[in-house]
Short mmCIF file of C-alpha atoms in Angstrom, two decimals:
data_model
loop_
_atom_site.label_atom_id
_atom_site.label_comp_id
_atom_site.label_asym_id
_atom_site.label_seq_id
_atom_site.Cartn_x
_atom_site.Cartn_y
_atom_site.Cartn_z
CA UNK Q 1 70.93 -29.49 113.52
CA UNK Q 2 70.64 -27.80 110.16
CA UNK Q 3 68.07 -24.95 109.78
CA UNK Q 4 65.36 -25.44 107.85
CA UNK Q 5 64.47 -23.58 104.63
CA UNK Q 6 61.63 -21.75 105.79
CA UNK Q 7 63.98 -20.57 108.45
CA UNK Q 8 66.41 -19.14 106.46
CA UNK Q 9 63.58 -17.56 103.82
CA UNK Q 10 61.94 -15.80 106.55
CA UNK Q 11 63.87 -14.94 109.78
CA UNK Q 12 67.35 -15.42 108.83
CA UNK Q 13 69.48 -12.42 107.81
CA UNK Q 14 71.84 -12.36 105.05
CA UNK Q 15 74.50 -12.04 107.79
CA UNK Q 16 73.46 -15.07 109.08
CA UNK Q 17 74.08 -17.18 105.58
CA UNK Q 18 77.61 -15.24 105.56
CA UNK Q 19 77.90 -16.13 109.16
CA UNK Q 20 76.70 -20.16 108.82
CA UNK Q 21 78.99 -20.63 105.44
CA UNK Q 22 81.89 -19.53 105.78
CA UNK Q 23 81.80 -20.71 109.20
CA UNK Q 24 81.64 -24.28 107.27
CA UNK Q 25 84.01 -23.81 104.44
CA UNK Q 26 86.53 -21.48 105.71
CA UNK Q 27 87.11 -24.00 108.54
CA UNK Q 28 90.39 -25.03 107.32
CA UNK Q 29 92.12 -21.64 107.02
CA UNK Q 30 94.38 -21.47 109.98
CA UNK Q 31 93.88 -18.77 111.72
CA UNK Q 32 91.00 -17.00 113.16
CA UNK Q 33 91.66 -13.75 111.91
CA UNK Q 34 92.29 -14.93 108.32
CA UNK Q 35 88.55 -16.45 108.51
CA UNK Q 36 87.35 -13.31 109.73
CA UNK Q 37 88.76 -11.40 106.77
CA UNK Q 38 87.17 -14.46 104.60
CA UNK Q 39 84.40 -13.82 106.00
CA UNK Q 40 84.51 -9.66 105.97
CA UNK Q 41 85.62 -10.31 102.15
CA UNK Q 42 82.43 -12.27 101.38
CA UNK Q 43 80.33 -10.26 102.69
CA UNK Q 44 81.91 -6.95 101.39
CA UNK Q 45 81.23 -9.36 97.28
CA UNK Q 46 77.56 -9.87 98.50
CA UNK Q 47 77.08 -6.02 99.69
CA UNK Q 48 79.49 -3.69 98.30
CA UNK Q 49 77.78 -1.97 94.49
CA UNK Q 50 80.00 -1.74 91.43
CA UNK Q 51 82.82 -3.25 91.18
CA UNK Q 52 84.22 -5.33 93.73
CA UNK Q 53 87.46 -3.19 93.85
CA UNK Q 54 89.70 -3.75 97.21
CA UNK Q 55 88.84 -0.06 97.79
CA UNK Q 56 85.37 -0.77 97.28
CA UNK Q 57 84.99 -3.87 99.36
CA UNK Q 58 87.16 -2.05 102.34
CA UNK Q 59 84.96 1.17 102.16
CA UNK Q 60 81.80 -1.19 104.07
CA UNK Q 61 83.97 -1.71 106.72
CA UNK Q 62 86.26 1.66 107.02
CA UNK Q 63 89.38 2.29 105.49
CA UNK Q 64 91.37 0.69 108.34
CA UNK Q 65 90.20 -2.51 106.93
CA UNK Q 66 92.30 -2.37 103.17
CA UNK Q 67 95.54 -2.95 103.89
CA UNK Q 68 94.74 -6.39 105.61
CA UNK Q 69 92.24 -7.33 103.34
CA UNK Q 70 94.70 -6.59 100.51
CA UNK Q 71 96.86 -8.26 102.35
CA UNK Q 72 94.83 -11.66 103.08
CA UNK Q 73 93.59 -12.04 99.17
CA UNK Q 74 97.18 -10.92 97.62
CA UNK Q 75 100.15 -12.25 100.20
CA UNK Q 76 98.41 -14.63 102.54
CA UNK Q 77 99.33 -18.25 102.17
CA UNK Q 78 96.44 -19.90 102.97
CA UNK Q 79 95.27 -23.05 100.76
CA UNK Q 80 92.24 -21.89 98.42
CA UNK Q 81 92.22 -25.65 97.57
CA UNK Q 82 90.51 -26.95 100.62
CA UNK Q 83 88.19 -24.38 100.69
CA UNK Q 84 86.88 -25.20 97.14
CA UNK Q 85 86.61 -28.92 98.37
CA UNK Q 86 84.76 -28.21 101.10
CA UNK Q 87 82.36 -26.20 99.53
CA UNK Q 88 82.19 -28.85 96.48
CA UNK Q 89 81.13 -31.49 99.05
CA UNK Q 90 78.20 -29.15 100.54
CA UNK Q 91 76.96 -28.94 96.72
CA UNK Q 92 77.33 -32.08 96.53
CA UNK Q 93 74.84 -33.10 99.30
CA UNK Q 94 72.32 -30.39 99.24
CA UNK Q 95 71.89 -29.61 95.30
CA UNK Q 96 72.11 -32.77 93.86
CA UNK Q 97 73.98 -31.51 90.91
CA UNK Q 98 72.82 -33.71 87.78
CA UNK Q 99 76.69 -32.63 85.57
CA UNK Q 100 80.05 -30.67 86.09
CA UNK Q 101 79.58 -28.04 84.10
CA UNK Q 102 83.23 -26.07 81.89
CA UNK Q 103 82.23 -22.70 81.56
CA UNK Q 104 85.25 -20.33 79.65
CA UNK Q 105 85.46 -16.68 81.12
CA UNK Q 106 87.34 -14.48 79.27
CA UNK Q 107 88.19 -10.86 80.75
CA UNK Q 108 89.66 -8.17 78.52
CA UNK Q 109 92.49 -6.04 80.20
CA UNK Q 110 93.99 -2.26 79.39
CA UNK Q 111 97.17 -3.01 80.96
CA UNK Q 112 100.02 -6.12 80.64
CA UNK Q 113 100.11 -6.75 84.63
CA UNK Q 114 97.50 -8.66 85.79
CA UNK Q 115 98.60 -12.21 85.98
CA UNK Q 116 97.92 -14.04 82.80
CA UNK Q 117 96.95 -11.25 80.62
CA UNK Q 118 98.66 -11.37 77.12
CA UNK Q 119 97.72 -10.51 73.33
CA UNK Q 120 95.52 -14.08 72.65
CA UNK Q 121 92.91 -15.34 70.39
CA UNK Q 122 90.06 -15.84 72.76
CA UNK Q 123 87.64 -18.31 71.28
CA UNK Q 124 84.69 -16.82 73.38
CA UNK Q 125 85.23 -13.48 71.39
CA UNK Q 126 86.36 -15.51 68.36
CA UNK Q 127 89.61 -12.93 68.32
CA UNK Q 128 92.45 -11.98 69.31
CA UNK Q 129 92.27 -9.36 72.28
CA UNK Q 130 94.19 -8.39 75.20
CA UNK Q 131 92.78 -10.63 77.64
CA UNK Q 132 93.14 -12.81 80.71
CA UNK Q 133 90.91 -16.26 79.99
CA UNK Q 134 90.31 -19.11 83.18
CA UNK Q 135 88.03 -21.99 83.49
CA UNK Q 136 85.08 -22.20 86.02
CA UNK Q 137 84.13 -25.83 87.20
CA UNK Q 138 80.29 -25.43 88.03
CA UNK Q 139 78.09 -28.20 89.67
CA UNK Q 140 74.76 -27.69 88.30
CA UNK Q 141 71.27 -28.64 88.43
CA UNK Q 142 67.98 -27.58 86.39
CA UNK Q 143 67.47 -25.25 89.23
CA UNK Q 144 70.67 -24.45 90.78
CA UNK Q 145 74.66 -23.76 89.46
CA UNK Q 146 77.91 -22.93 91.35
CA UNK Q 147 81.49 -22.62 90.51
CA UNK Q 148 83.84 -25.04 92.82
CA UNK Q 149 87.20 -24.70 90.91
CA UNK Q 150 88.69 -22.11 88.85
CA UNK Q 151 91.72 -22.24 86.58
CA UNK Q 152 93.82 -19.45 85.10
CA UNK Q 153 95.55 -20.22 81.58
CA UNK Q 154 98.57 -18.92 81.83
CA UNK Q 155 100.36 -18.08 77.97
CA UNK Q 156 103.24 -19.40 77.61
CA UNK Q 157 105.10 -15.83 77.68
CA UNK Q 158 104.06 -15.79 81.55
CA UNK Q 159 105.72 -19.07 82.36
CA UNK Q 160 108.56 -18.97 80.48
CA UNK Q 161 109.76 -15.43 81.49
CA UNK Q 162 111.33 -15.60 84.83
CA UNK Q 163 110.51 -11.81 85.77
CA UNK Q 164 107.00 -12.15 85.06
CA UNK Q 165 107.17 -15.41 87.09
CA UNK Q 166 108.39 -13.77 89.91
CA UNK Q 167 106.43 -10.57 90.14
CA UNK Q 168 103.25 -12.45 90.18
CA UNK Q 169 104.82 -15.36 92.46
CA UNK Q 170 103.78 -17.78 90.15
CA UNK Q 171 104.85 -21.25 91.55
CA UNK Q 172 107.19 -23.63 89.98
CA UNK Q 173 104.08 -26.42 89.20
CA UNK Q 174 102.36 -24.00 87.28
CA UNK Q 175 102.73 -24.16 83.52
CA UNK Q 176 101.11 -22.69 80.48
CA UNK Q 177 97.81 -24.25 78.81
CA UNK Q 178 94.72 -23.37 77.60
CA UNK Q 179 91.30 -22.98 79.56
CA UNK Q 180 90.06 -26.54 78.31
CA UNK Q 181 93.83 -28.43 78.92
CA UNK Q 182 92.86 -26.61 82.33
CA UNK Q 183 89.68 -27.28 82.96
CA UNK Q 184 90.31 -31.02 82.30
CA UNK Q 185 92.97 -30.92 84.53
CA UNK Q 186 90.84 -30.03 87.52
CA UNK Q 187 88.03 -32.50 86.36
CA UNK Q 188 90.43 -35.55 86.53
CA UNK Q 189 91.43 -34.00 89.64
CA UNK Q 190 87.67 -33.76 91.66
CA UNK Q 191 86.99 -37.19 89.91
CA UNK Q 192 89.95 -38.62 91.14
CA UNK Q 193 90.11 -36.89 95.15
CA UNK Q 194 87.93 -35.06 95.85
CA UNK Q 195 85.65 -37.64 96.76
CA UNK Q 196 82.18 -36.50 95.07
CA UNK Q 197 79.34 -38.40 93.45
CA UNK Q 198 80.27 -39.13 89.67
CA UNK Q 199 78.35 -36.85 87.32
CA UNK Q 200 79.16 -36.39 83.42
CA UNK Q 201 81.10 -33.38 82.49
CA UNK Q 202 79.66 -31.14 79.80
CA UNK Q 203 81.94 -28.48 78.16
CA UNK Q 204 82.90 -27.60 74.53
CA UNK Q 205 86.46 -29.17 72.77
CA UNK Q 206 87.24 -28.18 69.51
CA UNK Q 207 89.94 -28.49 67.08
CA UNK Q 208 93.27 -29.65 68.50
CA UNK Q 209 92.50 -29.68 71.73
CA UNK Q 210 89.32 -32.34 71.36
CA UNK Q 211 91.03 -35.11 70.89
CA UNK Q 212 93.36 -34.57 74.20
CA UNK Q 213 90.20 -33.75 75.59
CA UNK Q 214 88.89 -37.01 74.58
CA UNK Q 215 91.45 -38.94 75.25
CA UNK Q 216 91.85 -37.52 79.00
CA UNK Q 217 88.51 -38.09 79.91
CA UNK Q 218 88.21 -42.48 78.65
CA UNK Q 219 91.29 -42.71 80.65
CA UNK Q 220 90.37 -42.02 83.93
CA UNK Q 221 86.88 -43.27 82.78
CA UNK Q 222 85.05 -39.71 83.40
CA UNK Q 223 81.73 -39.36 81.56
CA UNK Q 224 81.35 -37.17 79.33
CA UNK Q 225 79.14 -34.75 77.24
CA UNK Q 226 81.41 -33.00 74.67
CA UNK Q 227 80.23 -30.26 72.07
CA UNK Q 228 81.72 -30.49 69.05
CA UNK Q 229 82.51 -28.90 65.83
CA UNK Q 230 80.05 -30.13 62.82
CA UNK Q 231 83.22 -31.28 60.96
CA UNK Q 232 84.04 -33.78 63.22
CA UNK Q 233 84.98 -36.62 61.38
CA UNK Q 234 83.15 -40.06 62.95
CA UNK Q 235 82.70 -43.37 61.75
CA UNK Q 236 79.21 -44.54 61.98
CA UNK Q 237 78.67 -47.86 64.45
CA UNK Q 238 75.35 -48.63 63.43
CA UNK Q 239 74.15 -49.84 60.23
CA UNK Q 240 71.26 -47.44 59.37
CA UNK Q 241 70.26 -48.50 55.50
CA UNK Q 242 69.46 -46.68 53.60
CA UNK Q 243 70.69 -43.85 55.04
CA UNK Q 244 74.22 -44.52 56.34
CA UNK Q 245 76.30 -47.85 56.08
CA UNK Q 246 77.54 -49.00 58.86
CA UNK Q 247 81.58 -48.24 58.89
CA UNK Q 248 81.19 -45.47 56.79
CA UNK Q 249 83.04 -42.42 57.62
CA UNK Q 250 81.03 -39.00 57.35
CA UNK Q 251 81.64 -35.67 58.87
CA UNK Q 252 79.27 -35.05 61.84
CA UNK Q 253 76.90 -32.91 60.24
CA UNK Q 254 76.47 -35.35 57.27
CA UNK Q 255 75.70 -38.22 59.57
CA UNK Q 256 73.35 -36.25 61.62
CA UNK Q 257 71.92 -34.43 58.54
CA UNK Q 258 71.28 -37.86 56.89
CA UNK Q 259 69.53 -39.19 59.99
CA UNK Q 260 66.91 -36.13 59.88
CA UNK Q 261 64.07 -38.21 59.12
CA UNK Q 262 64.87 -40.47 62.85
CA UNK Q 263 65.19 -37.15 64.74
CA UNK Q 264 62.18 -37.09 67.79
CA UNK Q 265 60.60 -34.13 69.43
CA UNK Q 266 62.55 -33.57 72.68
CA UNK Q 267 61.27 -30.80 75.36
CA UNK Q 268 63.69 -28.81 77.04
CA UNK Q 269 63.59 -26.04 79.81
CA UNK Q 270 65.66 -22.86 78.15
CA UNK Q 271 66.91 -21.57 81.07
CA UNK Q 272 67.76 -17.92 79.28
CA UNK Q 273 64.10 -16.94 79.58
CA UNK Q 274 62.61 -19.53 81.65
CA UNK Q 275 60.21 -21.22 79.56
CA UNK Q 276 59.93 -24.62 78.01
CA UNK Q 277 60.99 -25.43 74.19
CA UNK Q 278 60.86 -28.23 71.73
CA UNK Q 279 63.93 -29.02 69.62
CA UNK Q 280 64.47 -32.27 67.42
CA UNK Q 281 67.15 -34.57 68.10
CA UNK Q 282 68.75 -37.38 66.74
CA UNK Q 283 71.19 -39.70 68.30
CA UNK Q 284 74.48 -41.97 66.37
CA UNK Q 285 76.80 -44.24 67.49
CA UNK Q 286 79.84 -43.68 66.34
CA UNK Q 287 83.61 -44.50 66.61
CA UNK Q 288 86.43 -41.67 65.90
CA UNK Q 289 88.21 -41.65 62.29
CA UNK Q 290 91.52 -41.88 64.78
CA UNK Q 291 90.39 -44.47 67.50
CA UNK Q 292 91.79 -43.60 70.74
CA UNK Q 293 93.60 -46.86 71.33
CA UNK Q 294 94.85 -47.72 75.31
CA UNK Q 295 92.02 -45.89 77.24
CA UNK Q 296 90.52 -49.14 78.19
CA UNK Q 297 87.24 -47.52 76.93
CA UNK Q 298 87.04 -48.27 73.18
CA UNK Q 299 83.01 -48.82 72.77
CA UNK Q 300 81.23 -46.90 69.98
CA UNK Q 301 80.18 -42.93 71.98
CA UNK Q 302 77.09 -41.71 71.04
CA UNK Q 303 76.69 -38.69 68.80
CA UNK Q 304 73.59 -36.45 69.82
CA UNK Q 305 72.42 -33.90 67.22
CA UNK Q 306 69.95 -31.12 67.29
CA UNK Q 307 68.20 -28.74 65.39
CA UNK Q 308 67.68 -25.39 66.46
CA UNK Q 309 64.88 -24.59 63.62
CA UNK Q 310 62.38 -27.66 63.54
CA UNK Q 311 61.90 -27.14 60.06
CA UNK Q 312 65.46 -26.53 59.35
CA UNK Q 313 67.30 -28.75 57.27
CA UNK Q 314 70.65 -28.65 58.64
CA UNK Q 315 71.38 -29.42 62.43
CA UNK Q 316 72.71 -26.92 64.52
CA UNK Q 317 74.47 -28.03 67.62
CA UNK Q 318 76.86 -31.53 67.94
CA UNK Q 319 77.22 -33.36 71.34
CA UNK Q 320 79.83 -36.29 71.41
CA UNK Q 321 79.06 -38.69 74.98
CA UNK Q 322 80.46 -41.49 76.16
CA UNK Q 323 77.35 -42.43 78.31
CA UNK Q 324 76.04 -44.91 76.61
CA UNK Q 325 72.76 -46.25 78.98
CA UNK Q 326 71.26 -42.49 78.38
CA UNK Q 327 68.54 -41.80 75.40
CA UNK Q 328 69.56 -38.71 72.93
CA UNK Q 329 66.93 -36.82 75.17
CA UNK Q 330 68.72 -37.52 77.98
CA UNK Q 331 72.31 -36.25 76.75
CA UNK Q 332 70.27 -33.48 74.60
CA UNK Q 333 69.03 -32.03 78.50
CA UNK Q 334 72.56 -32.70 80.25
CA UNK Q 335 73.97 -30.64 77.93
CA UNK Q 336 71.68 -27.89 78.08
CA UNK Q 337 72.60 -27.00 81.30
CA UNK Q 338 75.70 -25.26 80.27
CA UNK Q 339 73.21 -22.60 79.65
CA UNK Q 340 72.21 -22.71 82.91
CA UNK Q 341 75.88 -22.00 83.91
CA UNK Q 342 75.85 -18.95 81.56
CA UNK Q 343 72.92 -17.31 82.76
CA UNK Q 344 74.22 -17.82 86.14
CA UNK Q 345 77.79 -16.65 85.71
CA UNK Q 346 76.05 -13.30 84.11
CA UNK Q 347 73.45 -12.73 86.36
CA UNK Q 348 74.48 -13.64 89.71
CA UNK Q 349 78.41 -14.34 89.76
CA UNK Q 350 79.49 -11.35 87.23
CA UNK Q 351 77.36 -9.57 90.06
CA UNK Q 352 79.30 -10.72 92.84
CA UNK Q 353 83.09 -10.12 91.28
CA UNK Q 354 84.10 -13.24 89.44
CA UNK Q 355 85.54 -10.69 86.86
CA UNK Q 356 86.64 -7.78 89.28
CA UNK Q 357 90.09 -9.38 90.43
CA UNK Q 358 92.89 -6.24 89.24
CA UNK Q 359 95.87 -7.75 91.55
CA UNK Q 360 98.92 -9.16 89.70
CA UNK Q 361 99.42 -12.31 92.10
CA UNK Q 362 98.78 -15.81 91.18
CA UNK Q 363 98.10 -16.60 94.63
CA UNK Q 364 95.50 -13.56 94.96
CA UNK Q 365 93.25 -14.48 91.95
CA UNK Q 366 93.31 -17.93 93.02
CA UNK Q 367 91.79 -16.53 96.60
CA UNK Q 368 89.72 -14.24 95.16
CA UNK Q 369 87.89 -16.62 93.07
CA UNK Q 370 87.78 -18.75 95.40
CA UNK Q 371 85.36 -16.40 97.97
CA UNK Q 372 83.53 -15.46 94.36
CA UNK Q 373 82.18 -19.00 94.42
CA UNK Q 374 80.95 -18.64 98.30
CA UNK Q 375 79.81 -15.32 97.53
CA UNK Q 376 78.15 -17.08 94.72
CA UNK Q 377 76.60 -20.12 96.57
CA UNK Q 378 75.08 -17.91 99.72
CA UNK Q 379 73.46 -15.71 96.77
CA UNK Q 380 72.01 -18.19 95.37
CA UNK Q 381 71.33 -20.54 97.81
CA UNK Q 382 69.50 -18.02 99.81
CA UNK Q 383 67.20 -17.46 97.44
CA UNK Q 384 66.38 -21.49 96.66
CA UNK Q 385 64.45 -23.43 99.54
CA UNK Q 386 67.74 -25.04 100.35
CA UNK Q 387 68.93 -25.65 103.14
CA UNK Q 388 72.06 -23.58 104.54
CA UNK Q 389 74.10 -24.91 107.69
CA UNK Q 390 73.53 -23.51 111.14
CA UNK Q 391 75.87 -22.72 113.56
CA UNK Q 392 75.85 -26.69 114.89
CA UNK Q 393 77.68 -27.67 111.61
CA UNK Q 394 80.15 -25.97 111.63
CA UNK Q 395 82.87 -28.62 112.33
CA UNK Q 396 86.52 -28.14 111.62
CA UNK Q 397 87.84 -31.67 111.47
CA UNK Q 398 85.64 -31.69 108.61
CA UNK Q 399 87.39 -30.49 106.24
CA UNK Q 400 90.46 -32.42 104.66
CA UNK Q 401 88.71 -35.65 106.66
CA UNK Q 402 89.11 -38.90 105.09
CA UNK Q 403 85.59 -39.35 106.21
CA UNK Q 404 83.87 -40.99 103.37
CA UNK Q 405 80.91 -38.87 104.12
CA UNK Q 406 81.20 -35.49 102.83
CA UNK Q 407 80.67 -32.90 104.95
#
């Protein structure tokens, strides 16, 4: 039987949430001393101050503890991919999650040897820096986020030099790309088997890489909640005399801005300082200048526009969806939890290490992050009246089941 919340508010120690999770999730690691590490490792994010250095996190539990925990993040070959599935599926369940949220992270480096770190325009920083950049896949709710997947961008200098390659034991199916021809990756690969409830990504796609984006995401028939540059060029669906004729073709902000007089009040929760705000919104559809043609989803999307400044004249922010039996309200509050993500990545998984990794192995960051998102979920978790699994769940044949029923 699962413990209640009141249990776990009151009389349960953190220990116990370390204990009960990782019990759950690091179920398919192998062997029994690897999920002990997992588990020492996790608890050394939750506990250890600073930076979560290796020395750091091996200093709670004696310096006799380092050289295997270096050992089971950097060289270890178990599968981080499981892990992430299992702990998806648990989100899944007991959160609710109402989108799959992209958030960027960019990390700027001194040094050239951390995998992925090169000379790269960042678009986070809007510069070029010496950086390494990934994408965190976050279910999320108005009161709850966590990361489930994380991808590194590799530049192309990392793949295609075969030294670099092999120092950081890069495998041969990795290949170069950017964080969002990453993150949409992963998202066609929870929609398509990881066997979770559908729920309408939400990330930002500009410039080249929107209309790959775009074109991804109809395919496989994911919904989306795309933001979007203001010059966007769409081609209006509806005919909304005397404003806009139907067909014509306008940038995004001068169908939007024409439409100003439609926009309606829409309350939102700002989750940066916890308070409710109002913000106008108006909602188009529209068809693409350059119609994606073969996706088997050709029907108009729906362009959602808002205006930070209610008296402002010119609208602010640009949402592209393909959900079309939503209101603009709707799609206006699904994409506002991407702040949600951002105030959680800062103030709860920043705090836990999701930026600390300084190992140069593909196959460490990958584990790292991976026990950054349980480190994550237990924080957080712990804190929500949710419930957390007792010792009763934890189930091995669990994971990797083709159970349709996850976890």
């Amino acid at each position: 039987m699962d413990a209640g919340p009141q249990e776990f508010a009151g009389r349960v120690s953190p220990r116990d949430h370390v204990d009960a999770l990782c019990g759950l999730l690091l179920a398919s690691v192998p062997r029994s001393d690897q999920r002990r590490w997992g588990e020492m490792y996790v608890r050394g994010l939750l506990l250890t101050e600073g930076r979560k250095t290796m020395k750091g996190i091996s200093a709670s539990f004696g310096t006799a503890a380092m050289q295997s925990l270096q050992q089971f993040i950097s060289t270890s070959p178990w599968e981080w991919k499981p892990v992430r599935q299992a702990l998806a599926r648990y989100l899944d369940r007991e959160i609710r999650p109402v989108a799959w949220i992209v958030e960027p992270m960019v990390v700027t480096k001194i040094g050239k040897h951390s995998v992925g770190v090169a000379r790269q325009f960042a678009g986070d920083l809007g510069r070029v820096a010496n950086c390494q950049q990934s994408a965190g896949i976050w279910l999320a709710s108005e009161e709850i986020s966590c990361p489930v997947d994380w991808q590194l961008a590799l530049p192309p200098s990392w793949v295609v030099c075969a030294e670099q390659r092999r120092r950081a034991a890069i495998p041969d199916h990795a290949k170069a790309g950017t964080p969002v021809q990453c993150a949409v990756e992963s998202v066609v690969e929870m929609a398509r088997s990881w066997r979770l409830a559908p729920r309408p990504v939400v990330m930002a796609a500009a410039g080249d890489e929107f209309r790959g984006a775009v074109t991804t995401l109809l395919t496989h028939r994911i919904p989306f909640v795309l933001r979007v540059e203001e010059a966007l060029p769409v081609i209006a669906a509806d005919s909304m005399r005397p404003a806009v004729a139907e067909g014509c073709v306008l940038t995004a902000h001068r169908l939007a801005g024409s439409l100003r007089d439609q926009a309606t009040a829409v309350e939102w929760r700002d989750f940066m300082c916890s308070r409710q705000r109002v913000t106008r919104v108006v909602g188009v559809r529209v068809g693409l200048s350059r119609p994606v043609r073969g996706t088997g989803n050709e029907a108009p999307l729906l362009l959602v526009a808002a205006w930070a400044d209610t008296a402002g004249t010119r609208p602010t922010e640009f949402w592209l969806s393909n959900i079309s039996h939503l209101p603009p309200s709707a799609v206006f509050r699904i994409a506002r939890l991407k702040q949600r993500v951002s105030r959680d990545l800062r103030d709860v998984c920043e705090h836990v290490g999701a930026r600390d990794f300084a190992g140069r192995s593909f196959r460490g960051w990958h584990h790292h992050t991976t026990l950054v998102s349980i480190a994550h979920a237990i924080s957080v978790l712990s804190r929500a009246e949710h419930r957390m699994p007792g010792p009763a769940s934890v189930a091995r044949p669990l994971v990797g089941s083709s159970s349709r029923n996850p976890l």
